[in-house]
PDB file of C-alpha atoms in Angstrom:
ATOM      1  CA  MET G   1      30.588  -3.292 137.891  1.00 37.00           C
ATOM      2  CA  ALA G   2      28.588  -0.141 138.468  1.00 36.00           C
ATOM      3  CA  GLU G   3      27.276   1.888 141.342  1.00 38.00           C
ATOM      4  CA  PRO G   4      25.235  -0.059 143.936  1.00 37.00           C
ATOM      5  CA  ALA G   5      26.960  -2.072 146.621  1.00 38.00           C
ATOM      6  CA  ARG G   6      24.874  -5.115 145.768  1.00 39.00           C
ATOM      7  CA  GLU G   7      26.912  -5.392 142.559  1.00 40.00           C
ATOM      8  CA  ALA G   8      29.726  -6.913 144.580  1.00 40.00           C
ATOM      9  CA  HIS G   9      27.600  -9.980 145.087  1.00 40.00           C
ATOM     10  CA  GLY G  10      28.650 -11.590 141.833  1.00 40.00           C
ATOM     11  CA  THR G  11      26.471 -13.537 139.419  1.00 40.00           C
ATOM     12  CA  THR G  12      23.604 -15.821 140.163  1.00 43.00           C
ATOM     13  CA  GLY G  13      25.407 -19.062 139.436  1.00 46.00           C
ATOM     14  CA  GLY G  14      28.014 -20.767 137.300  1.00 53.00           C
ATOM     15  CA  GLY G  15      25.468 -23.253 135.914  1.00 57.00           C
ATOM     16  CA  ASP G  16      23.718 -20.536 133.898  1.00 62.00           C
ATOM     17  CA  SER G  17      26.998 -19.446 132.318  1.00 71.00           C
ATOM     18  CA  THR G  18      27.892 -23.033 131.404  1.00 76.00           C
ATOM     19  CA  PHE G  19      24.500 -23.651 129.764  1.00 75.00           C
ATOM     20  CA  THR G  20      24.769 -20.393 127.824  1.00 73.00           C
ATOM     21  CA  VAL G  21      28.223 -21.294 126.511  1.00 76.00           C
ATOM     22  CA  ILE G  22      27.207 -24.866 125.578  1.00 77.00           C
ATOM     23  CA  VAL G  23      24.221 -23.609 123.579  1.00 73.00           C
ATOM     24  CA  ALA G  24      26.474 -21.173 121.733  1.00 73.00           C
ATOM     25  CA  ALA G  25      29.109 -23.858 121.046  1.00 73.00           C
ATOM     26  CA  LEU G  26      26.644 -26.353 119.570  1.00 76.00           C
ATOM     27  CA  ALA G  27      25.008 -23.685 117.424  1.00 75.00           C
ATOM     28  CA  ASN G  28      28.332 -22.410 116.101  1.00 74.00           C
ATOM     29  CA  LEU G  29      29.666 -25.881 115.268  1.00 77.00           C
ATOM     30  CA  GLY G  30      26.705 -26.753 113.074  1.00 78.00           C
ATOM     31  CA  ILE G  31      26.656 -23.323 111.484  1.00 78.00           C
ATOM     32  CA  ALA G  32      30.375 -23.448 110.665  1.00 79.00           C
ATOM     33  CA  ILE G  33      30.011 -26.679 108.687  1.00 80.00           C
ATOM     34  CA  ALA G  34      26.959 -25.410 106.798  1.00 78.00           C
ATOM     35  CA  LYS G  35      28.620 -22.091 105.961  1.00 78.00           C
ATOM     36  CA  ALA G  36      31.766 -23.778 104.677  1.00 79.00           C
ATOM     37  CA  VAL G  37      29.767 -26.026 102.341  1.00 78.00           C
ATOM     38  CA  ALA G  38      27.664 -23.095 101.133  1.00 78.00           C
ATOM     39  CA  GLY G  39      30.766 -20.966 100.614  1.00 75.00           C
ATOM     40  CA  VAL G  40      32.388 -23.601  98.397  1.00 76.00           C
ATOM     41  CA  ILE G  41      29.209 -24.134  96.374  1.00 74.00           C
ATOM     42  CA  SER G  42      28.405 -20.439  95.929  1.00 71.00           C
ATOM     43  CA  GLY G  43      32.008 -19.261  95.569  1.00 71.00           C
ATOM     44  CA  SER G  44      31.299 -16.488  98.091  1.00 74.00           C
ATOM     45  CA  SER G  45      34.288 -15.129 100.001  1.00 72.00           C
ATOM     46  CA  ALA G  46      31.896 -13.546 102.520  1.00 73.00           C
ATOM     47  CA  MET G  47      30.395 -16.975 103.201  1.00 75.00           C
ATOM     48  CA  LEU G  48      33.841 -18.480 103.674  1.00 75.00           C
ATOM     49  CA  SER G  49      34.669 -15.597 106.030  1.00 75.00           C
ATOM     50  CA  GLU G  50      31.494 -16.356 107.946  1.00 74.00           C
ATOM     51  CA  ALA G  51      32.526 -20.021 108.107  1.00 77.00           C
ATOM     52  CA  ALA G  52      35.868 -18.960 109.607  1.00 76.00           C
ATOM     53  CA  HIS G  53      33.931 -16.700 111.967  1.00 72.00           C
ATOM     54  CA  SER G  54      31.827 -19.639 113.197  1.00 77.00           C
ATOM     55  CA  VAL G  55      34.885 -21.887 113.544  1.00 78.00           C
ATOM     56  CA  ALA G  56      36.560 -19.197 115.648  1.00 76.00           C
ATOM     57  CA  ASP G  57      33.408 -18.861 117.748  1.00 75.00           C
ATOM     58  CA  THR G  58      33.305 -22.631 118.294  1.00 79.00           C
ATOM     59  CA  VAL G  59      36.931 -22.633 119.463  1.00 79.00           C
ATOM     60  CA  THR G  60      36.074 -19.669 121.664  1.00 77.00           C
ATOM     61  CA  GLU G  61      33.225 -21.538 123.335  1.00 77.00           C
ATOM     62  CA  VAL G  62      35.457 -24.562 123.982  1.00 81.00           C
ATOM     63  CA  LEU G  63      38.012 -22.288 125.656  1.00 80.00           C
ATOM     64  CA  LEU G  64      35.271 -20.606 127.683  1.00 78.00           C
ATOM     65  CA  LEU G  65      33.969 -23.992 128.856  1.00 80.00           C
ATOM     66  CA  THR G  66      37.526 -24.851 129.882  1.00 80.00           C
ATOM     67  CA  SER G  67      37.746 -21.587 131.802  1.00 76.00           C
ATOM     68  CA  LEU G  68      34.462 -22.245 133.633  1.00 76.00           C
ATOM     69  CA  ARG G  69      35.556 -25.742 134.622  1.00 80.00           C
ATOM     70  CA  ARG G  70      39.110 -24.969 135.734  1.00 78.00           C
ATOM     71  CA  SER G  71      38.324 -21.750 137.594  1.00 79.00           C
ATOM     72  CA  THR G  72      35.934 -23.500 139.997  1.00 78.00           C
ATOM     73  CA  ARG G  73      38.603 -25.774 141.458  1.00 81.00           C
ATOM     74  CA  PRO G  74      38.997 -25.179 145.220  1.00 79.00           C
ATOM     75  CA  ALA G  75      42.031 -23.565 146.793  1.00 79.00           C
ATOM     76  CA  ASP G  76      44.897 -25.849 147.743  1.00 77.00           C
ATOM     77  CA  GLU G  77      48.376 -25.615 149.220  1.00 79.00           C
ATOM     78  CA  ASP G  78      49.947 -24.582 145.910  1.00 80.00           C
ATOM     79  CA  HIS G  79      47.120 -22.159 145.067  1.00 80.00           C
ATOM     80  CA  PRO G  80      46.004 -20.671 148.404  1.00 76.00           C
ATOM     81  CA  LEU G  81      43.865 -17.997 146.746  1.00 79.00           C
ATOM     82  CA  GLY G  82      42.069 -20.476 144.515  1.00 78.00           C
ATOM     83  CA  HIS G  83      41.891 -20.740 140.730  1.00 80.00           C
ATOM     84  CA  GLY G  84      39.320 -18.019 139.995  1.00 81.00           C
ATOM     85  CA  PRO G  85      41.585 -15.797 137.838  1.00 84.00           C
ATOM     86  CA  GLU G  86      42.341 -18.760 135.543  1.00 84.00           C
ATOM     87  CA  ARG G  87      39.012 -18.170 133.811  1.00 84.00           C
ATOM     88  CA  TYR G  88      40.360 -14.847 132.500  1.00 89.00           C
ATOM     89  CA  ILE G  89      43.456 -16.510 131.034  1.00 88.00           C
ATOM     90  CA  TRP G  90      41.344 -18.926 128.986  1.00 85.00           C
ATOM     91  CA  ALA G  91      38.878 -16.191 128.082  1.00 85.00           C
ATOM     92  CA  LEU G  92      41.787 -14.055 126.864  1.00 87.00           C
ATOM     93  CA  LEU G  93      42.929 -16.963 124.682  1.00 86.00           C
ATOM     94  CA  ALA G  94      39.346 -17.139 123.364  1.00 82.00           C
ATOM     95  CA  ALA G  95      39.595 -13.490 122.312  1.00 84.00           C
ATOM     96  CA  VAL G  96      42.866 -14.281 120.537  1.00 83.00           C
ATOM     97  CA  ALA G  97      41.122 -17.186 118.747  1.00 79.00           C
ATOM     98  CA  THR G  98      38.437 -14.782 117.541  1.00 77.00           C
ATOM     99  CA  PHE G  99      41.151 -12.476 116.209  1.00 78.00           C
ATOM    100  CA  VAL G 100      43.319 -15.103 114.520  1.00 75.00           C
ATOM    101  CA  GLY G 101      40.673 -17.588 113.415  1.00 73.00           C
ATOM    102  CA  GLY G 102      38.010 -15.134 112.321  1.00 77.00           C
ATOM    103  CA  ALA G 103      39.219 -11.593 111.749  1.00 81.00           C
ATOM    104  CA  VAL G 104      42.533 -12.334 110.037  1.00 82.00           C
ATOM    105  CA  PHE G 105      41.000 -14.877 107.650  1.00 79.00           C
ATOM    106  CA  ALA G 106      38.065 -12.600 106.811  1.00 81.00           C
ATOM    107  CA  LEU G 107      40.347  -9.641 106.080  1.00 85.00           C
ATOM    108  CA  TYR G 108      42.669 -11.770 103.962  1.00 82.00           C
ATOM    109  CA  ASP G 109      39.796 -13.319 102.011  1.00 79.00           C
ATOM    110  CA  GLY G 110      38.227  -9.910 101.439  1.00 81.00           C
ATOM    111  CA  VAL G 111      41.441  -8.424 100.114  1.00 87.00           C
ATOM    112  CA  HIS G 112      41.986 -11.483  97.904  1.00 78.00           C
ATOM    113  CA  ALA G 113      38.469 -11.208  96.463  1.00 77.00           C
ATOM    114  CA  LEU G 114      38.913  -7.499  95.688  1.00 82.00           C
ATOM    115  CA  THR G 115      42.367  -7.818  94.123  1.00 82.00           C
ATOM    116  CA  HIS G 116      41.897 -11.044  92.144  1.00 74.00           C
ATOM    117  CA  GLY G 117      38.192 -10.904  91.410  1.00 66.00           C
ATOM    118  CA  GLU G 118      35.849 -13.852  91.633  1.00 62.00           C
ATOM    119  CA  GLU G 119      32.838 -14.886  89.579  1.00 60.00           C
ATOM    120  CA  PRO G 120      29.744 -15.148  91.753  1.00 57.00           C
ATOM    121  CA  GLY G 121      28.347 -18.672  91.900  1.00 59.00           C
ATOM    122  CA  ASP G 122      24.841 -19.919  92.656  1.00 65.00           C
ATOM    123  CA  PRO G 123      23.808 -18.068  95.833  1.00 75.00           C
ATOM    124  CA  LEU G 124      20.673 -20.125  96.571  1.00 79.00           C
ATOM    125  CA  VAL G 125      22.374 -22.552  98.967  1.00 79.00           C
ATOM    126  CA  ALA G 126      24.166 -19.668 100.652  1.00 80.00           C
ATOM    127  CA  TYR G 127      20.894 -17.819 101.237  1.00 85.00           C
ATOM    128  CA  LEU G 128      19.331 -20.923 102.780  1.00 84.00           C
ATOM    129  CA  VAL G 129      22.302 -21.462 105.075  1.00 83.00           C
ATOM    130  CA  LEU G 130      22.282 -17.800 106.089  1.00 84.00           C
ATOM    131  CA  ALA G 131      18.594 -18.019 106.993  1.00 87.00           C
ATOM    132  CA  VAL G 132      19.063 -21.139 109.124  1.00 84.00           C
ATOM    133  CA  ALA G 133      22.212 -19.704 110.714  1.00 83.00           C
ATOM    134  CA  PHE G 134      20.351 -16.516 111.580  1.00 88.00           C
ATOM    135  CA  LEU G 135      17.718 -18.511 113.455  1.00 87.00           C
ATOM    136  CA  LEU G 136      20.293 -20.586 115.353  1.00 82.00           C
ATOM    137  CA  GLU G 137      22.471 -17.590 116.209  1.00 81.00           C
ATOM    138  CA  GLY G 138      19.363 -15.707 117.273  1.00 87.00           C
ATOM    139  CA  TYR G 139      18.409 -18.494 119.685  1.00 83.00           C
ATOM    140  CA  SER G 140      21.943 -18.592 121.092  1.00 80.00           C
ATOM    141  CA  LEU G 141      21.943 -14.799 121.521  1.00 87.00           C
ATOM    142  CA  ARG G 142      18.521 -14.970 123.176  1.00 88.00           C
ATOM    143  CA  THR G 143      19.923 -17.427 125.752  1.00 83.00           C
ATOM    144  CA  GLY G 144      22.873 -15.156 126.543  1.00 84.00           C
ATOM    145  CA  LEU G 145      20.726 -12.026 126.722  1.00 90.00           C
ATOM    146  CA  LYS G 146      18.239 -13.751 129.006  1.00 89.00           C
ATOM    147  CA  GLN G 147      20.955 -14.547 131.521  1.00 84.00           C
ATOM    148  CA  ALA G 148      22.652 -11.146 131.264  1.00 88.00           C
ATOM    149  CA  ARG G 149      19.384  -9.201 131.580  1.00 90.00           C
ATOM    150  CA  GLY G 150      18.274 -11.348 134.509  1.00 88.00           C
ATOM    151  CA  GLU G 151      21.496 -10.592 136.352  1.00 85.00           C
ATOM    152  CA  ALA G 152      21.277  -6.884 135.483  1.00 86.00           C
ATOM    153  CA  ARG G 153      17.763  -6.787 136.976  1.00 88.00           C
ATOM    154  CA  HIS G 154      18.989  -8.724 140.015  1.00 81.00           C
ATOM    155  CA  TYR G 155      21.658  -6.106 140.702  1.00 76.00           C
ATOM    156  CA  LYS G 156      19.358  -3.240 139.643  1.00 81.00           C
ATOM    157  CA  VAL G 157      21.774  -1.755 137.133  1.00 84.00           C
ATOM    158  CA  PRO G 158      21.218  -0.819 133.478  1.00 89.00           C
ATOM    159  CA  PHE G 159      21.836  -3.701 131.088  1.00 90.00           C
ATOM    160  CA  GLY G 160      24.527  -1.849 129.127  1.00 89.00           C
ATOM    161  CA  ARG G 161      26.467  -0.979 132.267  1.00 88.00           C
ATOM    162  CA  TYR G 162      26.217  -4.556 133.529  1.00 88.00           C
ATOM    163  CA  LEU G 163      27.534  -5.917 130.232  1.00 88.00           C
ATOM    164  CA  ARG G 164      30.463  -3.497 130.235  1.00 87.00           C
ATOM    165  CA  ARG G 165      31.507  -4.126 133.834  1.00 87.00           C
ATOM    166  CA  THR G 166      30.476  -7.713 134.620  1.00 87.00           C
ATOM    167  CA  PRO G 167      33.248 -10.017 135.862  1.00 88.00           C
ATOM    168  CA  ASP G 168      31.449 -12.919 134.146  1.00 85.00           C
ATOM    169  CA  THR G 169      33.307 -12.517 130.867  1.00 85.00           C
ATOM    170  CA  ALA G 170      31.985 -15.840 129.521  1.00 82.00           C
ATOM    171  CA  VAL G 171      28.467 -14.447 129.221  1.00 83.00           C
ATOM    172  CA  LYS G 172      29.842 -11.182 127.860  1.00 88.00           C
ATOM    173  CA  ALA G 173      31.739 -13.115 125.184  1.00 84.00           C
ATOM    174  CA  VAL G 174      28.642 -15.086 124.132  1.00 82.00           C
ATOM    175  CA  VAL G 175      26.486 -11.960 123.860  1.00 89.00           C
ATOM    176  CA  MET G 176      29.086  -9.991 121.902  1.00 89.00           C
ATOM    177  CA  GLU G 177      30.072 -12.842 119.585  1.00 83.00           C
ATOM    178  CA  ASP G 178      26.481 -13.813 118.798  1.00 85.00           C
ATOM    179  CA  SER G 179      25.587 -10.179 118.162  1.00 90.00           C
ATOM    180  CA  ALA G 180      28.573  -9.925 115.821  1.00 88.00           C
ATOM    181  CA  ALA G 181      27.513 -13.188 114.180  1.00 84.00           C
ATOM    182  CA  LEU G 182      24.051 -11.837 113.370  1.00 90.00           C
ATOM    183  CA  ALA G 183      25.570  -8.641 111.977  1.00 92.00           C
ATOM    184  CA  GLY G 184      28.041 -10.746 109.960  1.00 87.00           C
ATOM    185  CA  LEU G 185      25.205 -12.805 108.484  1.00 87.00           C
ATOM    186  CA  LEU G 186      23.469  -9.638 107.313  1.00 91.00           C
ATOM    187  CA  LEU G 187      26.736  -8.388 105.789  1.00 90.00           C
ATOM    188  CA  ALA G 188      27.270 -11.708 104.013  1.00 86.00           C
ATOM    189  CA  ALA G 189      23.719 -11.614 102.649  1.00 88.00           C
ATOM    190  CA  GLY G 190      24.309  -8.057 101.457  1.00 90.00           C
ATOM    191  CA  GLY G 191      27.498  -9.112  99.683  1.00 86.00           C
ATOM    192  CA  LEU G 192      25.731 -12.005  97.987  1.00 83.00           C
ATOM    193  CA  LEU G 193      22.826  -9.806  96.904  1.00 87.00           C
ATOM    194  CA  GLY G 194      25.151  -7.075  95.605  1.00 86.00           C
ATOM    195  CA  GLY G 195      27.139  -9.588  93.590  1.00 81.00           C
ATOM    196  CA  GLN G 196      23.968 -11.176  92.240  1.00 82.00           C
ATOM    197  CA  LEU G 197      22.544  -7.828  91.104  1.00 83.00           C
ATOM    198  CA  THR G 198      25.747  -6.375  89.628  1.00 81.00           C
ATOM    199  CA  GLY G 199      27.676  -9.488  88.613  1.00 77.00           C
ATOM    200  CA  SER G 200      30.708  -8.112  90.467  1.00 77.00           C
ATOM    201  CA  GLY G 201      32.620  -9.941  93.191  1.00 74.00           C
ATOM    202  CA  ALA G 202      33.625  -6.619  94.755  1.00 83.00           C
ATOM    203  CA  TRP G 203      30.486  -6.589  96.902  1.00 85.00           C
ATOM    204  CA  ASP G 204      31.367  -9.964  98.325  1.00 81.00           C
ATOM    205  CA  GLY G 205      34.933  -8.883  99.046  1.00 85.00           C
ATOM    206  CA  ALA G 206      33.749  -5.686 100.732  1.00 89.00           C
ATOM    207  CA  ALA G 207      31.352  -7.693 102.909  1.00 88.00           C
ATOM    208  CA  SER G 208      34.211  -9.967 103.944  1.00 85.00           C
ATOM    209  CA  LEU G 209      36.321  -6.945 104.929  1.00 91.00           C
ATOM    210  CA  CYS G 210      33.450  -5.570 107.029  1.00 92.00           C
ATOM    211  CA  ILE G 211      33.083  -8.931 108.769  1.00 86.00           C
ATOM    212  CA  GLY G 212      36.816  -8.931 109.520  1.00 88.00           C
ATOM    213  CA  ALA G 213      36.660  -5.397 110.948  1.00 91.00           C
ATOM    214  CA  LEU G 214      33.696  -6.384 113.129  1.00 90.00           C
ATOM    215  CA  LEU G 215      35.572  -9.398 114.512  1.00 86.00           C
ATOM    216  CA  LEU G 216      38.615  -7.236 115.203  1.00 90.00           C
ATOM    217  CA  TYR G 217      36.470  -4.972 117.356  1.00 91.00           C
ATOM    218  CA  VAL G 218      34.919  -7.890 119.270  1.00 90.00           C
ATOM    219  CA  ALA G 219      38.335  -9.480 119.872  1.00 89.00           C
ATOM    220  CA  TRP G 220      39.748  -6.155 121.102  1.00 92.00           C
ATOM    221  CA  VAL G 221      36.880  -5.497 123.537  1.00 92.00           C
ATOM    222  CA  LEU G 222      36.953  -9.029 124.978  1.00 90.00           C
ATOM    223  CA  GLY G 223      40.748  -9.080 125.157  1.00 91.00           C
ATOM    224  CA  ARG G 224      40.863  -5.755 126.994  1.00 91.00           C
ATOM    225  CA  SER G 225      38.123  -6.821 129.426  1.00 91.00           C
ATOM    226  CA  ASN G 226      39.910 -10.036 130.397  1.00 91.00           C
ATOM    227  CA  ALA G 227      43.287  -8.306 130.594  1.00 91.00           C
ATOM    228  CA  GLU G 228      41.864  -5.845 133.138  1.00 91.00           C
ATOM    229  CA  PHE G 229      40.863  -8.692 135.452  1.00 91.00           C
ATOM    230  CA  LEU G 230      44.203 -10.443 134.990  1.00 90.00           C
ATOM    231  CA  ILE G 231      46.050  -7.227 135.881  1.00 90.00           C
ATOM    232  CA  GLY G 232      43.746  -6.751 138.864  1.00 89.00           C
ATOM    233  CA  ARG G 233      40.447  -4.859 138.990  1.00 91.00           C
ATOM    234  CA  PRO G 234      39.204  -3.553 142.359  1.00 93.00           C
ATOM    235  CA  LEU G 235      35.613  -3.611 143.527  1.00 92.00           C
ATOM    236  CA  PRO G 236      33.633  -0.504 142.475  1.00 88.00           C
ATOM    237  CA  ARG G 237      34.334   2.749 144.309  1.00 91.00           C
ATOM    238  CA  THR G 238      30.943   2.849 146.034  1.00 89.00           C
ATOM    239  CA  VAL G 239      31.356  -0.751 147.171  1.00 91.00           C
ATOM    240  CA  ARG G 240      34.747   0.107 148.638  1.00 94.00           C
ATOM    241  CA  GLY G 241      33.094   2.980 150.491  1.00 94.00           C
ATOM    242  CA  ARG G 242      30.509   0.596 151.929  1.00 95.00           C
ATOM    243  CA  ILE G 243      33.274  -1.793 152.991  1.00 96.00           C
ATOM    244  CA  ARG G 244      35.062   1.022 154.837  1.00 96.00           C
ATOM    245  CA  ALA G 245      31.822   1.941 156.594  1.00 95.00           C
ATOM    246  CA  GLU G 246      31.196  -1.668 157.626  1.00 95.00           C
ATOM    247  CA  LEU G 247      34.706  -1.952 159.069  1.00 96.00           C
ATOM    248  CA  VAL G 248      34.542   1.322 161.000  1.00 94.00           C
ATOM    249  CA  ALA G 249      31.152   0.287 162.443  1.00 94.00           C
ATOM    250  CA  VAL G 250      32.839  -2.617 164.253  1.00 94.00           C
ATOM    251  CA  GLU G 251      33.606  -1.990 167.913  1.00 92.00           C
ATOM    252  CA  HIS G 252      37.263  -1.191 168.704  1.00 92.00           C
ATOM    253  CA  ILE G 253      38.055  -0.164 165.075  1.00 93.00           C
ATOM    254  CA  GLU G 254      38.983   3.519 164.864  1.00 92.00           C
ATOM    255  CA  ALA G 255      39.752   3.942 161.172  1.00 92.00           C
ATOM    256  CA  VAL G 256      40.628   2.172 157.933  1.00 94.00           C
ATOM    257  CA  LEU G 257      44.004   3.554 156.907  1.00 92.00           C
ATOM    258  CA  GLU G 258      44.367   1.629 153.657  1.00 93.00           C
ATOM    259  CA  LEU G 259      41.951  -0.584 151.742  1.00 96.00           C
ATOM    260  CA  THR G 260      42.777  -2.966 148.898  1.00 95.00           C
ATOM    261  CA  THR G 261      40.153  -5.000 147.045  1.00 96.00           C
ATOM    262  CA  LEU G 262      40.618  -7.437 144.192  1.00 93.00           C
ATOM    263  CA  VAL G 263      38.050  -9.171 141.982  1.00 92.00           C
ATOM    264  CA  GLN G 264      39.147 -12.791 141.519  1.00 88.00           C
ATOM    265  CA  GLY G 265      36.105 -14.093 139.671  1.00 86.00           C
ATOM    266  CA  PRO G 266      32.386 -13.466 139.077  1.00 83.00           C
ATOM    267  CA  ARG G 267      31.578 -14.604 142.611  1.00 83.00           C
ATOM    268  CA  GLU G 268      34.887 -14.085 144.353  1.00 89.00           C
ATOM    269  CA  ALA G 269      36.731 -11.061 145.743  1.00 92.00           C
ATOM    270  CA  LEU G 270      39.493 -10.379 148.245  1.00 94.00           C
ATOM    271  CA  VAL G 271      39.581  -7.556 150.812  1.00 96.00           C
ATOM    272  CA  ALA G 272      42.759  -6.478 152.631  1.00 96.00           C
ATOM    273  CA  ALA G 273      43.012  -3.448 154.916  1.00 96.00           C
ATOM    274  CA  LYS G 274      45.344  -1.677 157.290  1.00 95.00           C
ATOM    275  CA  VAL G 275      43.157  -0.956 160.314  1.00 95.00           C
ATOM    276  CA  ASP G 276      43.723   1.382 163.263  1.00 93.00           C
ATOM    277  CA  PHE G 277      42.305  -0.197 166.437  1.00 93.00           C
ATOM    278  CA  ARG G 278      41.613   1.621 169.690  1.00 90.00           C
ATOM    279  CA  ASP G 279      44.858   2.056 171.587  1.00 86.00           C
ATOM    280  CA  VAL G 280      43.282   0.711 174.794  1.00 88.00           C
ATOM    281  CA  ALA G 281      41.891  -2.416 173.089  1.00 89.00           C
ATOM    282  CA  THR G 282      43.307  -5.685 174.359  1.00 93.00           C
ATOM    283  CA  ALA G 283      44.702  -8.394 172.124  1.00 92.00           C
ATOM    284  CA  ALA G 284      41.573 -10.473 172.669  1.00 94.00           C
ATOM    285  CA  GLN G 285      39.321  -7.537 171.744  1.00 94.00           C
ATOM    286  CA  ILE G 286      41.304  -6.948 168.552  1.00 94.00           C
ATOM    287  CA  GLU G 287      41.024 -10.616 167.635  1.00 94.00           C
ATOM    288  CA  TRP G 288      37.243 -10.652 168.119  1.00 95.00           C
ATOM    289  CA  ALA G 289      36.904  -7.333 166.288  1.00 94.00           C
ATOM    290  CA  CYS G 290      38.649  -8.912 163.284  1.00 95.00           C
ATOM    291  CA  GLU G 291      36.259 -11.870 163.423  1.00 95.00           C
ATOM    292  CA  ARG G 292      33.199  -9.622 163.610  1.00 95.00           C
ATOM    293  CA  ALA G 293      34.491  -7.444 160.761  1.00 95.00           C
ATOM    294  CA  GLU G 294      34.954 -10.449 158.516  1.00 95.00           C
ATOM    295  CA  GLN G 295      31.503 -11.761 159.398  1.00 94.00           C
ATOM    296  CA  ARG G 296      29.869  -8.396 158.611  1.00 95.00           C
ATOM    297  CA  LEU G 297      31.612  -8.148 155.248  1.00 96.00           C
ATOM    298  CA  ARG G 298      30.674 -11.705 154.238  1.00 94.00           C
ATOM    299  CA  GLU G 299      27.040 -11.116 155.178  1.00 93.00           C
ATOM    300  CA  GLU G 300      26.771  -7.787 153.379  1.00 92.00           C
ATOM    301  CA  PHE G 301      28.891  -8.780 150.370  1.00 92.00           C
ATOM    302  CA  PRO G 302      28.646 -12.533 149.631  1.00 89.00           C
ATOM    303  CA  MET G 303      31.184 -12.082 146.828  1.00 88.00           C
ATOM    304  CA  VAL G 304      33.882 -11.323 149.446  1.00 93.00           C
ATOM    305  CA  ARG G 305      35.530 -14.664 150.164  1.00 90.00           C
ATOM    306  CA  ARG G 306      38.768 -13.589 151.846  1.00 91.00           C
ATOM    307  CA  VAL G 307      39.339 -10.813 154.380  1.00 95.00           C
ATOM    308  CA  TYR G 308      42.785  -9.850 155.706  1.00 95.00           C
ATOM    309  CA  LEU G 309      43.070  -7.131 158.356  1.00 95.00           C
ATOM    310  CA  ASP G 310      46.433  -5.689 159.392  1.00 93.00           C
ATOM    311  CA  PRO G 311      46.458  -3.849 162.775  1.00 92.00           C
ATOM    312  CA  THR G 312      48.355  -0.623 162.061  1.00 89.00           C
ATOM    313  CA  PRO G 313      49.101   2.397 164.305  1.00 85.00           C
ATOM    314  CA  GLY G 314      47.068   5.460 163.396  1.00 73.00           C
ATOM    315  CA  PHE G 315      48.403   8.828 162.294  1.00 58.00           C
ATOM    316  CA  ALA G 316      48.638  10.394 165.757  1.00 55.00           C
ATOM    317  CA  GLN G 317      50.255   7.360 167.344  1.00 56.00           C
ATOM    318  CA  ARG G 318      52.865   7.108 164.595  1.00 50.00           C
ATOM    319  CA  ARG G 319      53.734  10.784 165.015  1.00 51.00           C
ATOM    320  CA  SER G 320      54.104  10.349 168.780  1.00 52.00           C
ATOM    321  CA  GLU G 321      56.422   7.369 168.226  1.00 51.00           C
ATOM    322  CA  GLY G 322      58.535   9.311 165.736  1.00 50.00           C
ATOM    323  CA  LEU G 323      57.537   7.014 162.861  1.00 49.00           C
ATOM    324  CA  ASN G 324      56.528   7.847 159.322  1.00 52.00           C
ATOM    325  CA  PRO G 325      52.902   9.052 159.759  1.00 49.00           C
ATOM    326  CA  TRP G 326      51.894   7.444 156.452  1.00 49.00           C
ATOM    327  CA  PRO G 327      51.817   3.636 156.742  1.00 54.00           C
TER     328      PRO G 327
END
């Protein structure tokens, strides 16, 4: 996430994310059915593209719910670091669903409408469905924004920065997809109105292409965000600086030679460090220093679940022993 160290604390709770996703899933399922019926009745390719959009969003929410459920399983012998990163695998598949189920269909339908031409049908039903869908999508977006803004205030970071950097990609997906849904509804309405005023199906086809391009962008942003966490994103630079300071403040620790951090989930991170202890420290003192260091990190950064410290000779000692001075 962004600057302050408190941003390493994670999100306020998985229950909020689950509720947000369930609201979005139920809204999208009902909207998808209504849009499909309206698209067939009105003959609007933009409405059919919007129906595909809502179907893709519904599949996305199901995958996100799966990710929330599976990623909370505790660590076991076969998965000693837990299952936190699994949420990003399912969320990445959700981004692929948005691309395949929504964007590809919308682009294809738009091109088909422009090249083959279609006679506009009765748009009344489509307008009614668009109005109801706008209200439902607006409520779903409101739920997602409420959670995201609450967490941004909790961590005292700007909302935009929180949304870009949050490790809770489920909430990010809901906010982005619902925002795209509202924009898609306006585009579909514009296509219907243009076709009604001019008698040309080109407006409808152009609206469908715009919806497809919008979904491509959403799928790309969400896919990239989840891929970054799967590859391995560290804690923010300022948080890493605070971690170094906390470690050096522990008695018997001289320096932190190397620090590695890894975000494993919205409320889970790993810290590993090569630490130079005082040369005169006893084995017992080193052991207790490691315990105190872990305790300090857990208290200051609740997101840090695992701490691994590796006692390593410092620069001067390695030179005196004729070893490579860089561990």
